[in-house]
Every structure is written in structure tokens, then in C-alpha cells.
PDB file of C-alpha atoms in Angstrom:
ATOM      1  CA  MET A 275       9.757 -19.825  -8.567  1.00  0.00           C
ATOM      2  CA  TYR A 276       9.725 -22.179  -5.668  1.00  0.00           C
ATOM      3  CA  LYS A 277       7.214 -23.593  -3.243  1.00  0.00           C
ATOM      4  CA  VAL A 278       8.209 -23.144   0.338  1.00  0.00           C
ATOM      5  CA  ARG A 279       6.385 -24.768   3.227  1.00  0.00           C
ATOM      6  CA  PHE A 280       5.689 -22.580   6.158  1.00  0.00           C
ATOM      7  CA  ILE A 281       4.395 -23.785   9.533  1.00  0.00           C
ATOM      8  CA  LEU A 282       3.551 -20.682  11.498  1.00  0.00           C
ATOM      9  CA  LEU A 283       3.038 -21.185  15.208  1.00  0.00           C
ATOM     10  CA  LEU A 284       3.479 -17.551  16.189  1.00  0.00           C
ATOM     11  CA  ALA A 285       0.722 -15.856  18.161  1.00  0.00           C
ATOM     12  CA  LEU A 286       0.132 -12.329  16.967  1.00  0.00           C
ATOM     13  CA  SER A 287      -0.045  -9.701  19.665  1.00  0.00           C
ATOM     14  CA  LEU A 288      -1.351  -6.505  18.141  1.00  0.00           C
ATOM     15  CA  LEU A 289       0.187  -3.370  19.601  1.00  0.00           C
ATOM     16  CA  ILE A 290      -1.009  -0.538  17.424  1.00  0.00           C
ATOM     17  CA  ALA A 291      -0.297   3.144  17.274  1.00  0.00           C
ATOM     18  CA  SER A 292      -2.317   4.083  14.231  1.00  0.00           C
ATOM     19  CA  CYS A 293      -4.241   6.907  12.764  1.00  0.00           C
ATOM     20  CA  GLY A 294      -7.661   8.106  11.874  1.00  0.00           C
ATOM     21  CA  ASN A 295     -11.204   8.091  13.019  1.00  0.00           C
ATOM     22  CA  ASN A 296     -14.077   6.351  11.278  1.00  0.00           C
ATOM     23  CA  ALA A 297     -15.683   9.424   9.768  1.00  0.00           C
ATOM     24  CA  THR A 298     -15.736   9.612   5.982  1.00  0.00           C
ATOM     25  CA  GLN A 299     -13.370  12.240   4.656  1.00  0.00           C
ATOM     26  CA  PRO A 300     -14.265  14.512   1.729  1.00  0.00           C
ATOM     27  CA  THR A 301     -12.517  14.108  -1.599  1.00  0.00           C
ATOM     28  CA  VAL A 302      -9.549  16.440  -2.046  1.00  0.00           C
ATOM     29  CA  ALA A 303     -10.792  17.667  -5.398  1.00  0.00           C
ATOM     30  CA  ALA A 304     -14.086  18.687  -3.823  1.00  0.00           C
ATOM     31  CA  SER A 305     -12.808  20.118  -0.548  1.00  0.00           C
ATOM     32  CA  LEU A 306      -9.657  20.866   1.397  1.00  0.00           C
ATOM     33  CA  LYS A 307     -11.351  21.173   4.780  1.00  0.00           C
ATOM     34  CA  SER A 308      -9.584  19.962   7.908  1.00  0.00           C
ATOM     35  CA  SER A 309     -10.566  16.289   7.765  1.00  0.00           C
ATOM     36  CA  THR A 310      -7.081  14.821   7.851  1.00  0.00           C
ATOM     37  CA  PRO A 311      -6.428  11.592   9.776  1.00  0.00           C
ATOM     38  CA  THR A 312      -5.583  11.711  13.467  1.00  0.00           C
ATOM     39  CA  ILE A 313      -3.691   9.337  15.733  1.00  0.00           C
ATOM     40  CA  GLN A 314      -5.842   6.572  17.192  1.00  0.00           C
ATOM     41  CA  LYS A 315      -5.452   4.449  20.324  1.00  0.00           C
ATOM     42  CA  PRO A 316      -4.125   0.884  20.079  1.00  0.00           C
ATOM     43  CA  ALA A 317      -6.561  -1.820  18.976  1.00  0.00           C
ATOM     44  CA  PRO A 318      -7.169  -5.081  20.905  1.00  0.00           C
ATOM     45  CA  PRO A 319      -4.711  -7.984  20.546  1.00  0.00           C
ATOM     46  CA  ALA A 320      -4.827  -9.898  17.301  1.00  0.00           C
ATOM     47  CA  ALA A 321      -5.668 -13.556  17.002  1.00  0.00           C
ATOM     48  CA  GLU A 322      -3.430 -15.972  15.136  1.00  0.00           C
ATOM     49  CA  THR A 323      -3.381 -15.309  11.421  1.00  0.00           C
ATOM     50  CA  GLN A 324      -3.991 -17.819   8.693  1.00  0.00           C
ATOM     51  CA  ILE A 325      -1.186 -18.353   6.179  1.00  0.00           C
ATOM     52  CA  PRO A 326      -1.290 -21.250   3.715  1.00  0.00           C
ATOM     53  CA  THR A 327       1.197 -24.040   4.329  1.00  0.00           C
ATOM     54  CA  GLU A 328       2.238 -23.947   0.665  1.00  0.00           C
ATOM     55  CA  VAL A 329       3.338 -20.588  -0.605  1.00  0.00           C
ATOM     56  CA  PHE A 330       4.253 -19.706  -4.183  1.00  0.00           C
ATOM     57  CA  LEU A 331       7.492 -17.776  -3.781  1.00  0.00           C
ATOM     58  CA  PRO A 332      10.156 -16.392  -6.109  1.00  0.00           C
ATOM     59  CA  PRO A 333      13.864 -16.958  -5.484  1.00  0.00           C
ATOM     60  CA  THR A 334      15.233 -14.785  -2.675  1.00  0.00           C
ATOM     61  CA  ALA A 335      18.893 -14.643  -3.753  1.00  0.00           C
ATOM     62  CA  HIS A 336      19.078 -10.880  -4.218  1.00  0.00           C
ATOM     63  CA  PRO A 337      21.821  -8.468  -3.185  1.00  0.00           C
ATOM     64  CA  THR A 338      21.448  -7.201   0.364  1.00  0.00           C
ATOM     65  CA  LEU A 339      20.712  -3.476   0.562  1.00  0.00           C
ATOM     66  CA  ALA A 340      23.413  -1.443   2.257  1.00  0.00           C
ATOM     67  CA  ALA A 341      22.462   0.726   5.212  1.00  0.00           C
ATOM     68  CA  GLY A 342      20.562   3.749   3.949  1.00  0.00           C
ATOM     69  CA  GLU A 343      20.568   2.514   0.356  1.00  0.00           C
ATOM     70  CA  TRP A 344      16.762   2.472   0.297  1.00  0.00           C
ATOM     71  CA  GLN A 345      16.763   6.290   0.366  1.00  0.00           C
ATOM     72  CA  ASP A 346      18.357   6.368  -3.084  1.00  0.00           C
ATOM     73  CA  LEU A 347      16.043   3.809  -4.646  1.00  0.00           C
ATOM     74  CA  PRO A 348      13.781   5.201  -7.398  1.00  0.00           C
ATOM     75  CA  ILE A 349      10.273   6.364  -6.605  1.00  0.00           C
ATOM     76  CA  VAL A 350       8.908   4.200  -9.427  1.00  0.00           C
ATOM     77  CA  PRO A 351      10.831   0.923  -9.602  1.00  0.00           C
ATOM     78  CA  ALA A 352      11.877  -1.201 -12.532  1.00  0.00           C
ATOM     79  CA  ILE A 353       9.513  -4.179 -12.580  1.00  0.00           C
ATOM     80  CA  SER A 354      11.117  -7.622 -12.475  1.00  0.00           C
ATOM     81  CA  ASP A 355      10.155 -10.809 -14.277  1.00  0.00           C
ATOM     82  CA  THR A 356       9.114 -12.211 -10.887  1.00  0.00           C
ATOM     83  CA  VAL A 357       6.073  -9.950 -11.094  1.00  0.00           C
ATOM     84  CA  ILE A 358       5.044 -11.656 -14.337  1.00  0.00           C
ATOM     85  CA  GLU A 359       5.367 -15.080 -12.690  1.00  0.00           C
ATOM     86  CA  ILE A 360       3.192 -14.061  -9.744  1.00  0.00           C
ATOM     87  CA  TYR A 361       0.649 -12.407 -12.041  1.00  0.00           C
ATOM     88  CA  ARG A 362       0.346 -15.442 -14.329  1.00  0.00           C
ATOM     89  CA  HIS A 363      -0.060 -17.709 -11.317  1.00  0.00           C
ATOM     90  CA  GLY A 364      -2.904 -15.439 -10.204  1.00  0.00           C
ATOM     91  CA  LEU A 365      -4.618 -15.679 -13.560  1.00  0.00           C
ATOM     92  CA  GLU A 366      -4.546 -19.470 -13.192  1.00  0.00           C
ATOM     93  CA  LEU A 367      -6.273 -19.002  -9.827  1.00  0.00           C
ATOM     94  CA  GLY A 368      -8.956 -16.797 -11.395  1.00  0.00           C
ATOM     95  CA  ASN A 369      -7.742 -13.337 -10.384  1.00  0.00           C
ATOM     96  CA  ASP A 370      -9.107 -10.306 -12.209  1.00  0.00           C
ATOM     97  CA  PRO A 371      -6.431  -8.623 -14.370  1.00  0.00           C
ATOM     98  CA  ASN A 372      -8.403  -5.356 -14.155  1.00  0.00           C
ATOM     99  CA  ALA A 373      -8.604  -5.199 -10.358  1.00  0.00           C
ATOM    100  CA  PHE A 374      -6.240  -4.074  -7.643  1.00  0.00           C
ATOM    101  CA  SER A 375      -6.773  -3.851  -3.890  1.00  0.00           C
ATOM    102  CA  LYS A 376      -5.417  -1.564  -1.178  1.00  0.00           C
ATOM    103  CA  VAL A 377      -3.994  -2.648   2.184  1.00  0.00           C
ATOM    104  CA  GLY A 378      -3.397   0.088   4.708  1.00  0.00           C
ATOM    105  CA  ASP A 379      -4.415   2.486   7.434  1.00  0.00           C
ATOM    106  CA  CYS A 380      -5.910   5.983   7.558  1.00  0.00           C
ATOM    107  CA  GLN A 381      -3.725   7.385   4.801  1.00  0.00           C
ATOM    108  CA  THR A 382      -4.979   4.622   2.528  1.00  0.00           C
ATOM    109  CA  SER A 383      -8.609   4.539   3.656  1.00  0.00           C
ATOM    110  CA  THR A 384      -9.126   8.272   3.149  1.00  0.00           C
ATOM    111  CA  ASP A 385     -10.936   9.624   0.096  1.00  0.00           C
ATOM    112  CA  PHE A 386      -7.778  11.661  -0.501  1.00  0.00           C
ATOM    113  CA  PHE A 387      -6.072   8.518  -1.817  1.00  0.00           C
ATOM    114  CA  LEU A 388      -6.677   7.457  -5.456  1.00  0.00           C
ATOM    115  CA  VAL A 389     -10.474   7.719  -5.234  1.00  0.00           C
ATOM    116  CA  ASP A 390     -10.641  10.654  -7.656  1.00  0.00           C
ATOM    117  CA  PHE A 391      -9.337   8.511 -10.515  1.00  0.00           C
ATOM    118  CA  ASP A 392     -12.681   6.718 -10.650  1.00  0.00           C
ATOM    119  CA  HIS A 393     -14.377  10.069 -11.412  1.00  0.00           C
ATOM    120  CA  GLU A 394     -13.275  11.735 -14.641  1.00  0.00           C
ATOM    121  CA  ASP A 395     -14.385  15.183 -13.458  1.00  0.00           C
ATOM    122  CA  ARG A 396     -12.172  15.068 -10.348  1.00  0.00           C
ATOM    123  CA  TYR A 397      -8.702  14.890 -11.861  1.00  0.00           C
ATOM    124  CA  ASN A 398      -6.600  16.439 -14.593  1.00  0.00           C
ATOM    125  CA  LEU A 399      -3.488  14.514 -15.589  1.00  0.00           C
ATOM    126  CA  GLY A 400      -1.886  17.513 -17.244  1.00  0.00           C
ATOM    127  CA  GLU A 401       1.368  16.339 -18.822  1.00  0.00           C
ATOM    128  CA  TYR A 402       0.815  12.805 -17.493  1.00  0.00           C
ATOM    129  CA  THR A 403      -1.842  11.780 -20.018  1.00  0.00           C
ATOM    130  CA  ASN A 404       0.172   8.613 -20.676  1.00  0.00           C
ATOM    131  CA  LEU A 405      -1.287   7.325 -17.387  1.00  0.00           C
ATOM    132  CA  GLN A 406      -4.877   7.392 -18.651  1.00  0.00           C
ATOM    133  CA  PRO A 407      -4.768   3.772 -19.952  1.00  0.00           C
ATOM    134  CA  THR A 408      -3.904   2.600 -16.426  1.00  0.00           C
ATOM    135  CA  ILE A 409      -6.829   4.551 -14.996  1.00  0.00           C
ATOM    136  CA  ASP A 410      -9.081   2.937 -17.599  1.00  0.00           C
ATOM    137  CA  HIS A 411      -7.588  -0.507 -16.961  1.00  0.00           C
ATOM    138  CA  TYR A 412      -8.231  -0.449 -13.202  1.00  0.00           C
ATOM    139  CA  GLN A 413     -11.482   1.533 -13.316  1.00  0.00           C
ATOM    140  CA  GLY A 414     -13.541   0.763 -10.214  1.00  0.00           C
ATOM    141  CA  SER A 415     -10.595  -0.243  -8.034  1.00  0.00           C
ATOM    142  CA  PHE A 416      -9.514   3.298  -7.153  1.00  0.00           C
ATOM    143  CA  SER A 417     -12.610   4.030  -5.083  1.00  0.00           C
ATOM    144  CA  ARG A 418     -13.272   0.478  -3.865  1.00  0.00           C
ATOM    145  CA  GLN A 419     -13.559   0.311  -0.086  1.00  0.00           C
ATOM    146  CA  SER A 420     -11.063  -2.443   0.600  1.00  0.00           C
ATOM    147  CA  LEU A 421     -11.760  -4.789   3.497  1.00  0.00           C
ATOM    148  CA  ALA A 422      -8.031  -4.686   4.268  1.00  0.00           C
ATOM    149  CA  VAL A 423      -8.051  -0.912   4.783  1.00  0.00           C
ATOM    150  CA  LYS A 424      -9.296   0.858   7.876  1.00  0.00           C
ATOM    151  CA  ASP A 425      -8.370   3.674  10.222  1.00  0.00           C
ATOM    152  CA  GLY A 426      -6.329   2.079  12.976  1.00  0.00           C
ATOM    153  CA  PHE A 427      -5.033  -0.835  10.911  1.00  0.00           C
ATOM    154  CA  ASN A 428      -1.364  -1.745  10.829  1.00  0.00           C
ATOM    155  CA  VAL A 429       0.670  -4.703   9.617  1.00  0.00           C
ATOM    156  CA  ALA A 430      -0.598  -6.918  12.438  1.00  0.00           C
ATOM    157  CA  ALA A 431      -4.248  -5.881  12.202  1.00  0.00           C
ATOM    158  CA  VAL A 432      -4.692  -6.955   8.587  1.00  0.00           C
ATOM    159  CA  LEU A 433      -3.571 -10.452   9.616  1.00  0.00           C
ATOM    160  CA  SER A 434      -6.019 -10.730  12.514  1.00  0.00           C
ATOM    161  CA  PRO A 435      -9.418 -12.423  12.096  1.00  0.00           C
ATOM    162  CA  LEU A 436     -10.588 -10.240  15.008  1.00  0.00           C
ATOM    163  CA  ARG A 437     -10.298  -7.203  12.741  1.00  0.00           C
ATOM    164  CA  ALA A 438     -12.208  -8.661   9.777  1.00  0.00           C
ATOM    165  CA  ASP A 439     -15.683  -7.425   8.830  1.00  0.00           C
ATOM    166  CA  PRO A 440     -18.034 -10.025  10.347  1.00  0.00           C
ATOM    167  CA  LYS A 441     -20.758  -9.212   7.812  1.00  0.00           C
ATOM    168  CA  LEU A 442     -18.648  -9.934   4.735  1.00  0.00           C
ATOM    169  CA  CYS A 443     -15.791 -12.147   5.866  1.00  0.00           C
ATOM    170  CA  GLU A 444     -15.885 -15.821   6.742  1.00  0.00           C
ATOM    171  CA  LYS A 445     -15.291 -17.061  10.262  1.00  0.00           C
ATOM    172  CA  GLY A 446     -11.585 -17.046  11.080  1.00  0.00           C
ATOM    173  CA  GLU A 447     -10.729 -15.084   7.915  1.00  0.00           C
ATOM    174  CA  THR A 448      -8.278 -12.207   8.082  1.00  0.00           C
ATOM    175  CA  PRO A 449      -9.026  -8.805   6.508  1.00  0.00           C
ATOM    176  CA  LEU A 450      -6.307  -9.472   3.923  1.00  0.00           C
ATOM    177  CA  ALA A 451      -7.624 -12.916   2.993  1.00  0.00           C
ATOM    178  CA  CYS A 452     -11.196 -11.614   2.916  1.00  0.00           C
ATOM    179  CA  GLU A 453     -10.346  -8.753   0.548  1.00  0.00           C
ATOM    180  CA  ILE A 454      -8.438 -11.010  -1.824  1.00  0.00           C
ATOM    181  CA  ARG A 455     -11.185 -13.635  -1.837  1.00  0.00           C
ATOM    182  CA  LEU A 456     -13.930 -11.123  -2.590  1.00  0.00           C
ATOM    183  CA  ASN A 457     -12.119  -8.807  -5.018  1.00  0.00           C
ATOM    184  CA  HIS A 458      -9.811 -11.297  -6.805  1.00  0.00           C
ATOM    185  CA  PRO A 459      -7.209  -8.575  -7.448  1.00  0.00           C
ATOM    186  CA  SER A 460      -4.143  -9.119  -9.565  1.00  0.00           C
ATOM    187  CA  VAL A 461      -2.229  -6.425  -7.651  1.00  0.00           C
ATOM    188  CA  VAL A 462      -2.297  -5.262  -4.032  1.00  0.00           C
ATOM    189  CA  LEU A 463      -0.957  -1.862  -2.984  1.00  0.00           C
ATOM    190  CA  ILE A 464       0.370  -2.099   0.591  1.00  0.00           C
ATOM    191  CA  SER A 465       0.905   1.236   2.348  1.00  0.00           C
ATOM    192  CA  MET A 466       1.252   1.368   6.128  1.00  0.00           C
ATOM    193  CA  GLU A 467       2.197   4.952   6.940  1.00  0.00           C
ATOM    194  CA  THR A 468       2.348   4.919  10.732  1.00  0.00           C
ATOM    195  CA  ASN A 469       4.911   3.772  13.226  1.00  0.00           C
ATOM    196  CA  PHE A 470       4.346   0.525  15.116  1.00  0.00           C
ATOM    197  CA  ASN A 471       3.842   1.729  18.701  1.00  0.00           C
ATOM    198  CA  SER A 472       7.592   1.754  19.331  1.00  0.00           C
ATOM    199  CA  GLN A 473       7.941  -1.887  18.309  1.00  0.00           C
ATOM    200  CA  THR A 474      11.095  -2.922  16.519  1.00  0.00           C
ATOM    201  CA  ALA A 475      11.518  -2.833  12.777  1.00  0.00           C
ATOM    202  CA  ALA A 476      12.201  -6.575  12.944  1.00  0.00           C
ATOM    203  CA  LYS A 477       8.758  -7.142  14.480  1.00  0.00           C
ATOM    204  CA  TYR A 478       7.163  -4.919  11.869  1.00  0.00           C
ATOM    205  CA  GLY A 479       9.008  -6.835   9.184  1.00  0.00           C
ATOM    206  CA  SER A 480       7.842 -10.225  10.454  1.00  0.00           C
ATOM    207  CA  TYR A 481       4.228  -9.192   9.901  1.00  0.00           C
ATOM    208  CA  MET A 482       4.957  -7.505   6.583  1.00  0.00           C
ATOM    209  CA  ARG A 483       6.607 -10.685   5.301  1.00  0.00           C
ATOM    210  CA  LYS A 484       3.439 -12.625   6.101  1.00  0.00           C
ATOM    211  CA  ILE A 485       1.368 -10.072   4.178  1.00  0.00           C
ATOM    212  CA  VAL A 486       3.691 -10.371   1.191  1.00  0.00           C
ATOM    213  CA  GLU A 487       3.844 -14.168   1.335  1.00  0.00           C
ATOM    214  CA  TYR A 488       0.084 -14.539   1.560  1.00  0.00           C
ATOM    215  CA  SER A 489      -0.429 -12.148  -1.354  1.00  0.00           C
ATOM    216  CA  ILE A 490       2.083 -14.023  -3.500  1.00  0.00           C
ATOM    217  CA  SER A 491       0.521 -17.363  -2.562  1.00  0.00           C
ATOM    218  CA  GLN A 492      -2.747 -16.055  -3.991  1.00  0.00           C
ATOM    219  CA  GLY A 493      -1.079 -14.909  -7.205  1.00  0.00           C
ATOM    220  CA  VAL A 494      -1.455 -11.252  -6.240  1.00  0.00           C
ATOM    221  CA  VAL A 495       1.468  -8.923  -7.006  1.00  0.00           C
ATOM    222  CA  PRO A 496       2.334  -6.957  -3.843  1.00  0.00           C
ATOM    223  CA  ILE A 497       3.528  -3.377  -4.206  1.00  0.00           C
ATOM    224  CA  LEU A 498       5.199  -2.183  -1.002  1.00  0.00           C
ATOM    225  CA  ALA A 499       5.308   1.518  -0.142  1.00  0.00           C
ATOM    226  CA  THR A 500       7.801   3.307   2.058  1.00  0.00           C
ATOM    227  CA  LYS A 501       6.228   5.807   4.425  1.00  0.00           C
ATOM    228  CA  ALA A 502       6.755   9.553   4.599  1.00  0.00           C
ATOM    229  CA  ASP A 503       7.050   9.704   8.374  1.00  0.00           C
ATOM    230  CA  ASN A 504       9.948   8.757  10.610  1.00  0.00           C
ATOM    231  CA  LEU A 505       8.065   8.454  13.879  1.00  0.00           C
ATOM    232  CA  GLU A 506      10.356   5.625  14.970  1.00  0.00           C
ATOM    233  CA  GLY A 507      13.275   8.059  14.738  1.00  0.00           C
ATOM    234  CA  ASN A 508      15.825   6.075  12.746  1.00  0.00           C
ATOM    235  CA  HIS A 509      14.064   5.207   9.471  1.00  0.00           C
ATOM    236  CA  SER A 510      14.369   1.531  10.406  1.00  0.00           C
ATOM    237  CA  ILE A 511      10.873   0.626   9.230  1.00  0.00           C
ATOM    238  CA  ASN A 512      11.413   2.054   5.753  1.00  0.00           C
ATOM    239  CA  ALA A 513      14.719   0.200   5.577  1.00  0.00           C
ATOM    240  CA  LYS A 514      12.888  -3.003   6.514  1.00  0.00           C
ATOM    241  CA  ILE A 515      10.152  -2.426   3.914  1.00  0.00           C
ATOM    242  CA  ALA A 516      12.779  -1.944   1.214  1.00  0.00           C
ATOM    243  CA  GLU A 517      14.640  -5.056   2.358  1.00  0.00           C
ATOM    244  CA  ILE A 518      11.488  -7.161   2.119  1.00  0.00           C
ATOM    245  CA  ALA A 519      10.654  -5.847  -1.351  1.00  0.00           C
ATOM    246  CA  SER A 520      14.178  -6.769  -2.430  1.00  0.00           C
ATOM    247  CA  ASP A 521      14.035 -10.225  -0.809  1.00  0.00           C
ATOM    248  CA  TYR A 522      10.842 -11.165  -2.637  1.00  0.00           C
ATOM    249  CA  ASP A 523      11.731  -9.288  -5.830  1.00  0.00           C
ATOM    250  CA  VAL A 524       8.487  -7.291  -5.773  1.00  0.00           C
ATOM    251  CA  PRO A 525       7.933  -3.602  -6.550  1.00  0.00           C
ATOM    252  CA  LEU A 526       8.866  -0.926  -4.023  1.00  0.00           C
ATOM    253  CA  TRP A 527       7.035   2.386  -4.301  1.00  0.00           C
ATOM    254  CA  ASN A 528       9.520   4.711  -2.598  1.00  0.00           C
ATOM    255  CA  PHE A 529       7.000   7.278  -1.454  1.00  0.00           C
ATOM    256  CA  TRP A 530       9.448   8.672   1.107  1.00  0.00           C
ATOM    257  CA  ALA A 531      11.754   9.699  -1.731  1.00  0.00           C
ATOM    258  CA  ALA A 532       8.843  11.340  -3.556  1.00  0.00           C
ATOM    259  CA  VAL A 533       8.019  13.745  -0.723  1.00  0.00           C
ATOM    260  CA  HIS A 534      11.265  14.093   1.234  1.00  0.00           C
ATOM    261  CA  ASP A 535      12.416  17.154  -0.713  1.00  0.00           C
ATOM    262  CA  LEU A 536       9.038  18.903  -0.592  1.00  0.00           C
ATOM    263  CA  PRO A 537       8.540  21.837   1.803  1.00  0.00           C
ATOM    264  CA  ASN A 538       8.540  20.539   5.391  1.00  0.00           C
ATOM    265  CA  ASN A 539       9.289  17.071   3.950  1.00  0.00           C
ATOM    266  CA  GLY A 540       5.718  16.906   2.654  1.00  0.00           C
ATOM    267  CA  PHE A 541       4.036  17.350   6.031  1.00  0.00           C
ATOM    268  CA  ASP A 542       1.231  19.756   6.836  1.00  0.00           C
ATOM    269  CA  LEU A 543       2.676  23.062   8.047  1.00  0.00           C
ATOM    270  CA  GLY A 544      -0.270  23.826  10.309  1.00  0.00           C
ATOM    271  CA  LEU A 545      -0.199  20.587  12.275  1.00  0.00           C
ATOM    272  CA  ASN A 546       3.575  20.194  11.842  1.00  0.00           C
ATOM    273  CA  ASP A 547       3.506  16.785  13.517  1.00  0.00           C
ATOM    274  CA  GLY A 548       5.746  14.891  11.117  1.00  0.00           C
ATOM    275  CA  PHE A 549       2.850  12.682  10.065  1.00  0.00           C
ATOM    276  CA  HIS A 550      -0.088  14.439   8.396  1.00  0.00           C
ATOM    277  CA  LEU A 551       0.615  15.149   4.737  1.00  0.00           C
ATOM    278  CA  SER A 552       0.154  18.537   3.096  1.00  0.00           C
ATOM    279  CA  LEU A 553      -3.006  18.818   1.022  1.00  0.00           C
ATOM    280  CA  GLY A 554      -3.315  19.532  -2.676  1.00  0.00           C
ATOM    281  CA  LYS A 555      -5.724  18.886  -5.535  1.00  0.00           C
ATOM    282  CA  ASN A 556      -5.682  16.206  -8.202  1.00  0.00           C
ATOM    283  CA  TYR A 557      -6.940  18.801 -10.643  1.00  0.00           C
ATOM    284  CA  TYR A 558      -3.489  20.311 -10.982  1.00  0.00           C
ATOM    285  CA  PHE A 559      -0.779  17.744 -11.622  1.00  0.00           C
ATOM    286  CA  ASP A 560       0.752  20.295 -14.001  1.00  0.00           C
ATOM    287  CA  ASP A 561       0.736  23.124 -11.421  1.00  0.00           C
ATOM    288  CA  PRO A 562       4.210  23.457  -9.830  1.00  0.00           C
ATOM    289  CA  ALA A 563       2.809  25.089  -6.689  1.00  0.00           C
ATOM    290  CA  ASN A 564       0.253  22.330  -6.198  1.00  0.00           C
ATOM    291  CA  MET A 565       2.914  19.680  -6.704  1.00  0.00           C
ATOM    292  CA  GLU A 566       4.839  21.112  -3.761  1.00  0.00           C
ATOM    293  CA  ARG A 567       2.217  19.387  -1.603  1.00  0.00           C
ATOM    294  CA  ALA A 568       2.348  15.751  -0.626  1.00  0.00           C
ATOM    295  CA  TRP A 569      -1.154  14.471  -1.404  1.00  0.00           C
ATOM    296  CA  PRO A 570      -1.132  15.088  -5.169  1.00  0.00           C
ATOM    297  CA  VAL A 571       2.395  13.636  -5.259  1.00  0.00           C
ATOM    298  CA  ARG A 572       1.147  10.596  -3.354  1.00  0.00           C
ATOM    299  CA  ASN A 573      -1.666  10.018  -5.821  1.00  0.00           C
ATOM    300  CA  LEU A 574       0.439  10.662  -8.896  1.00  0.00           C
ATOM    301  CA  THR A 575       3.338   8.416  -7.882  1.00  0.00           C
ATOM    302  CA  ALA A 576       1.005   5.609  -6.768  1.00  0.00           C
ATOM    303  CA  LEU A 577      -0.621   5.774 -10.198  1.00  0.00           C
ATOM    304  CA  GLN A 578       2.795   5.744 -11.864  1.00  0.00           C
ATOM    305  CA  VAL A 579       3.781   2.558 -10.005  1.00  0.00           C
ATOM    306  CA  LEU A 580       0.501   0.880 -10.955  1.00  0.00           C
ATOM    307  CA  ASP A 581       1.197   1.945 -14.532  1.00  0.00           C
ATOM    308  CA  ALA A 582       4.687   0.425 -14.415  1.00  0.00           C
ATOM    309  CA  VAL A 583       3.300  -2.887 -13.148  1.00  0.00           C
ATOM    310  CA  ARG A 584       0.458  -2.922 -15.684  1.00  0.00           C
ATOM    311  CA  SER A 585       2.866  -2.183 -18.533  1.00  0.00           C
ATOM    312  CA  LYS A 586       5.157  -5.023 -17.483  1.00  0.00           C
ATOM    313  CA  ILE A 587       2.507  -7.710 -17.020  1.00  0.00           C
ATOM    314  CA  ASN A 588       0.778  -6.826 -20.280  1.00  0.00           C
ATOM    315  CA  LYS A 589       3.873  -7.140 -22.470  1.00  0.00           C
TER     316      LYS A 589
END
């Protein structure tokens, strides 16, 4: 591990094409009514983010991914020793080994995502009972309303003090910094499913790197997720996400690979917009028909990645 000094003089201009409204969505296990996220208008420009000048970073000498190689990466990654280093650094800083946080937009803020695992009557693991210890380990985090998750958020928004909750966050604090300070997570699950208002993948990546670097500086293990959609048209954002995960030697949850071979690539057949995921219930992880839908696959594979990380850091 190395300490790298960063002096960031970039002004963040937030151009957002995100999803969702602010209404609370019902839990999948309780209802499958039409309360899926919808596209939202861009948010106001972001103020300059705060990144520490000293950042705890792992070595970055990793093989460069070939074009399109990210598509063949496993859904649940092998967890590197770098994760242990970050995790142990976080324990020294006082992080909670039993807590994780979410960072994301409407497909992370929705009650469809992970919330059911905090309620034993809302899920049935079926053949995946080996995942129960991870549910027990992180109990309370699955349904936590993260301050770094909101409809309309994207990679720039979570770095903007203008988007932080003024009631809970300190003056000048970003949503990401606020969530980490208040929750003290040992792991952060970063899932930004939308495109970036036609901005380049390089621009997207510059913000994502800051999210990753800040998380690592706080001793929080970042898990990066690829997205199911290809609204940018060339898969360049997923390629950039995978590149960043490789550069920092942190876990990549290849969600795209998990749903790509599902009917309609995992997207809702009614809306058929290449964005909204098909609905299913967490009650039936052992039901083949149910597992042809993207939402139960999303929840199951997210839990599997958390399980892989937990297993590695607790060895």
C-alpha cells in the first residue's frame, strides 16, 4: 500500500440524466405494482468536492483490460489481498466490521434493492442458504437509508456538498463523506445504473475514481458494479468501471453479466426502454421462472459479492 498525495483543483459541473422520483417504492416481496424508477431531469451544478490530500491507496500495477474483456469477467469476483489491507486500515480508523453502505441512484435507493434481507419473512434463500451468515453479519445495513443514495444521484452528485442532506451532514460535506462519517461502514457498494447525460466515459471515470479514492482513504472497501443498461450506446461506461476496479484492485460486481442473458437482457418487457429491470420476488431464489427476472438476480448476486468480501476479510 502506498500513500499518494492528491491536490484536486477541478470544479465539478454536474450534468445528470438520472432516474426516479422521491416517492417511496413498495418492497418487491410485498407488491409488484408499477412503482419502478423513472428518468429524472438533470440536477443543479455540483460544487467542488472534498477529497483528502493523503489517500491510502494500493499499488496500481495491474494488467490493463483488453477491449471488451470486462464482459467476460465473473459476476462474483475473486477478492484480492488489497481488500484485506483496506479493511484493516478501516478498523484502525474505527469502522464497523458489521456495516456496509450503499452509493447509488434510483436502482439503489428503491426498496426493491436488498431491503428484504433485513426482514426474515420477506426472503427465501432456497439453495443459497450458505449466504445466511452474511445476512446475519450485515443485519441492519440492507434497509439503511444511505445518505449517499437518492433518486437523481450520479457519480458527480455524491461528490457535491450541494446534494448533501443539510439536516444530517456538516457544512461543506459531500453525501459520500457524510454517509461514511455517520455509518462507519467497512464496505461500500457503489452502483450507478444510469448513463451520464451523454458525457464521456472518461468524465464518468474521473468522478468514479474520486469516489473510490475517498472510500479507500477512509478504510472502506469499495465494491464497484457494472450497470445493466447501455444507454450510452457503446458500453464505454461499464468498460471504465471495470478498468477502475482493476486499477485499484477492488471488487467488481459484474451485474451486466448476471442479467445480459436473461429475457430481454433483464429489462422490463412492458416498458421495454432498455433501463427498467424486470421484477421478481425474493421469496423464490430457487424458482427458475422467477430467476429469469432481473431484480431477484440483482439482489442475489449483490448478496453473493458481499459474502465473498466478508469471507475474505474474516479469514
